[in-house]
Coordinates of C-alpha atoms in Angstrom, one line a residue:
M1 CA 100.9 21.2 185.1
E2 CA 102.4 19.8 181.9
D3 CA 104.9 16.9 181.9
S4 CA 108.6 18.0 181.7
L5 CA 108.7 16.1 178.4
S6 CA 105.7 15.6 176.1
I7 CA 104.7 15.5 172.4
R8 CA 101.4 16.2 170.7
F9 CA 100.8 16.3 166.9
I10 CA 99.2 19.1 164.9
G11 CA 98.9 16.8 161.9
T12 CA 99.9 13.2 161.1
G13 CA 99.6 12.8 157.3
G14 CA 102.1 12.6 154.5
A15 CA 102.2 15.1 151.6
F16 CA 99.1 13.6 150.0
D17 CA 97.1 12.5 153.1
T18 CA 95.0 15.6 153.2
A19 CA 92.5 14.3 155.7
Y20 CA 95.2 14.1 158.3
G21 CA 97.1 17.3 157.7
N22 CA 100.8 17.8 157.3
S23 CA 102.9 16.1 159.9
A24 CA 104.1 18.4 162.6
A25 CA 104.3 18.3 166.4
I26 CA 104.7 20.5 169.5
V27 CA 107.3 19.1 171.9
V28 CA 107.2 20.5 175.4
L29 CA 110.5 20.2 177.2
K30 CA 110.8 21.8 180.6
E31 CA 108.0 24.3 179.8
M32 CA 109.5 25.3 176.4
R33 CA 107.1 24.6 173.5
I34 CA 109.0 23.7 170.3
L35 CA 107.1 23.4 167.0
V36 CA 108.7 20.8 164.8
D37 CA 108.0 21.5 161.1
C38 CA 105.4 23.9 159.7
G39 CA 103.8 22.5 156.5
H40 CA 101.0 24.0 154.5
T41 CA 98.2 23.0 156.9
V42 CA 100.1 23.7 160.1
F43 CA 99.6 27.5 160.5
P44 CA 95.8 27.3 160.0
R45 CA 95.6 24.5 162.6
L46 CA 97.7 26.5 165.1
I47 CA 95.2 29.4 164.7
Q48 CA 92.1 27.1 164.9
L49 CA 93.5 25.5 168.1
D50 CA 94.6 28.8 169.6
L51 CA 98.2 27.6 169.9
A52 CA 100.2 30.0 167.8
Y53 CA 100.9 32.3 170.7
K54 CA 102.3 29.5 172.8
I55 CA 105.1 28.5 170.4
D56 CA 108.5 29.4 171.9
A57 CA 110.8 28.0 169.2
L58 CA 111.0 26.2 165.9
L59 CA 112.8 23.2 164.5
I60 CA 112.7 22.1 160.9
T61 CA 113.5 18.6 159.6
H62 CA 113.8 19.5 155.9
L63 CA 112.6 21.9 153.3
H64 CA 109.9 19.9 151.5
D65 CA 106.6 21.9 151.2
D66 CA 104.6 19.6 153.5
H67 CA 107.2 20.5 156.2
V68 CA 107.8 24.2 155.6
G69 CA 104.8 25.3 153.5
S70 CA 103.4 27.8 156.0
L71 CA 106.6 28.6 157.9
S72 CA 107.0 32.1 156.5
T73 CA 103.3 32.9 157.3
F74 CA 103.8 31.7 160.9
I75 CA 106.9 33.8 161.3
L76 CA 105.2 36.9 160.0
Y77 CA 102.2 36.2 162.3
H78 CA 104.5 35.8 165.3
D79 CA 106.1 39.2 164.6
I80 CA 103.3 41.3 163.2
V81 CA 100.1 40.0 164.8
L82 CA 101.4 38.6 168.1
Q83 CA 103.9 41.4 168.4
K84 CA 106.5 38.9 169.8
G85 CA 109.4 40.0 167.6
R86 CA 111.8 37.5 166.0
I87 CA 111.1 33.9 166.6
R88 CA 113.9 31.6 167.6
L89 CA 114.6 29.0 165.0
F90 CA 117.2 26.4 166.1
V91 CA 119.4 24.9 163.5
P92 CA 121.8 21.9 163.6
N93 CA 124.5 23.6 161.4
A94 CA 125.3 26.7 159.3
A95 CA 124.4 24.9 156.1
M96 CA 120.8 24.4 157.3
Q97 CA 120.6 28.0 158.3
D98 CA 121.7 29.0 154.8
L99 CA 119.1 26.8 153.2
L100 CA 116.3 28.2 155.4
T101 CA 117.5 31.8 154.8
G102 CA 117.5 31.3 151.1
M103 CA 114.0 29.8 151.1
L104 CA 112.5 32.4 153.6
S105 CA 114.0 35.4 151.8
Y106 CA 111.4 35.1 149.1
S107 CA 108.7 35.9 151.6
L108 CA 110.5 37.7 154.4
G109 CA 113.1 39.8 152.6
K110 CA 115.8 40.4 155.2
V111 CA 115.2 37.2 157.1
D112 CA 117.2 38.1 160.2
T113 CA 114.8 40.9 161.0
R114 CA 112.1 38.3 161.8
V115 CA 114.1 35.1 162.6
D116 CA 116.6 34.7 165.4
F117 CA 118.7 31.7 164.2
R118 CA 120.3 29.9 167.1
P119 CA 122.5 26.8 167.2
I120 CA 120.7 23.8 168.5
A121 CA 123.5 23.3 171.1
E122 CA 121.9 26.1 173.1
L123 CA 118.9 24.0 173.7
E124 CA 119.5 21.8 176.8
G125 CA 118.2 18.3 176.3
V126 CA 117.8 18.7 172.5
G127 CA 120.0 17.2 169.8
F128 CA 119.9 16.1 166.2
I129 CA 120.8 13.1 164.0
D130 CA 122.0 14.0 160.5
T131 CA 120.0 11.9 158.0
F132 CA 121.4 13.6 154.9
G133 CA 120.4 11.8 151.7
R134 CA 118.3 9.2 153.5
H135 CA 115.0 10.7 152.3
V136 CA 115.8 12.2 148.9
Q137 CA 119.3 11.7 147.4
G138 CA 121.4 14.8 148.0
M139 CA 118.9 16.5 150.3
Q140 CA 119.6 17.6 153.8
T141 CA 117.3 16.1 156.4
F142 CA 117.4 15.8 160.2
A143 CA 115.9 13.8 163.0
Y144 CA 115.7 15.4 166.4
Y145 CA 115.8 14.0 170.0
F146 CA 114.6 15.4 173.2
T147 CA 115.3 14.3 176.8
D148 CA 114.6 15.5 180.3
G149 CA 117.1 13.0 181.8
N150 CA 114.5 10.4 182.6
R151 CA 112.7 10.0 179.3
S152 CA 113.5 10.7 175.6
I153 CA 111.6 11.3 172.4
V154 CA 113.1 10.8 169.0
Y155 CA 111.3 12.5 166.0
S156 CA 112.4 11.0 162.7
G157 CA 111.4 13.5 160.1
D158 CA 111.3 12.0 156.7
N159 CA 113.8 9.1 156.7
G160 CA 113.9 6.0 154.4
D161 CA 116.7 4.3 156.4
A162 CA 115.2 3.4 159.8
D163 CA 118.0 1.0 160.5
Y164 CA 120.5 3.9 160.4
L165 CA 118.4 6.0 162.7
Y166 CA 118.0 3.2 165.3
A167 CA 121.7 2.6 165.2
Q168 CA 122.4 6.2 165.9
I169 CA 119.9 6.1 168.8
A170 CA 121.8 3.2 170.3
I171 CA 125.1 5.2 170.1
L172 CA 123.4 8.2 171.9
D173 CA 122.3 5.9 174.7
L174 CA 119.3 8.0 175.6
P175 CA 117.1 7.1 178.6
A176 CA 113.7 5.5 178.0
V177 CA 113.3 6.2 174.3
T178 CA 110.0 6.5 172.5
V179 CA 110.5 6.9 168.7
Y180 CA 108.0 8.7 166.4
H181 CA 108.9 7.5 163.0
E182 CA 107.4 8.3 159.6
V183 CA 106.0 5.2 157.9
F184 CA 105.1 4.1 154.4
F185 CA 102.8 1.1 153.8
H186 CA 102.7 0.5 150.0
F187 CA 106.2 -0.9 149.1
R188 CA 109.9 -0.5 150.0
M189 CA 111.4 2.7 148.7
H190 CA 114.4 4.9 149.4
A191 CA 112.4 8.0 150.6
H192 CA 110.3 6.5 153.4
A193 CA 110.5 3.8 156.0
Y194 CA 108.6 0.6 155.2
Y195 CA 106.2 -0.5 157.9
Q196 CA 107.6 -4.0 158.2
D197 CA 111.1 -2.6 158.9
L198 CA 109.7 -0.4 161.7
M199 CA 107.8 -3.4 163.1
R200 CA 111.1 -5.2 163.4
L201 CA 112.9 -2.2 164.9
A202 CA 110.1 -1.5 167.4
A203 CA 111.5 -4.4 169.5
N204 CA 114.4 -2.0 170.4
H205 CA 112.3 1.0 171.5
E206 CA 108.6 1.9 171.8
T207 CA 107.7 3.2 168.4
Y208 CA 104.7 5.0 166.8
G209 CA 104.2 5.7 163.1
Y210 CA 103.1 9.0 161.6
H211 CA 103.2 10.7 158.2
C212 CA 100.7 8.3 156.8
D213 CA 97.0 7.5 156.1
P214 CA 96.1 5.0 158.8
T215 CA 93.1 3.7 156.8
V216 CA 95.5 2.0 154.3
A217 CA 97.6 0.2 156.9
P218 CA 98.0 -3.5 155.8
A219 CA 96.2 -6.2 157.8
D220 CA 99.6 -7.4 159.2
N221 CA 100.6 -4.0 160.5
T222 CA 101.3 -4.1 164.3
L223 CA 103.0 -0.7 164.4
P224 CA 100.9 1.7 166.5
L225 CA 100.0 4.8 164.7
V226 CA 99.8 8.3 166.1
A227 CA 96.6 9.0 164.3
D228 CA 94.9 6.2 166.2
H229 CA 95.8 7.7 169.6
P230 CA 93.7 10.8 170.4
E231 CA 95.8 11.6 173.4
M232 CA 98.8 12.2 171.1
N233 CA 96.9 14.7 168.9
Y234 CA 95.5 18.2 169.4

């Protein structure tokens, strides 16, 4: 029997970390399996791992290719091959639905014939943190949180302002939070969270880094990385 709340990653790499696949995860919350992001490498991995048929719903953090590159393929597979009809894609707001509809229309045509857009408010125990402009200026991005009432998971998506995210977590006052935050090792930049900042913030909540190549982690890095924890990966 699965835990009432768990997370396991399909891939843990950034856009250029091809050995680790595009970052994406399956969150299980009260027996619902939610796929968070679906970059280029994600659909092939779902097929290899025999997981595609288990996905109940989708969440998307933002529209960069390494987060949505195989989304339309998975949607078509869900409908045509698995014969499961429209997949539920939960969105934080109407603007995000419009962005996804515009992107997916190039592959799917009439998107609503294959996608059942739902407001995230319908998902009990799931919410979002709006991180607009904190990855790429002017770009809509979201972090997501999941809670079963006893434990909580926060999934950052791409976010260069970790201080902002942790401040929002404090406001939410979630129980027993574990944060999975994207991390960048090379230098401070706007688009991604620098590892030293996450090391400092990890004093507030248990934190694991993803969206990186763990082999280039600096010698002073103390932030645990998802890629180094086999139990967190499929």
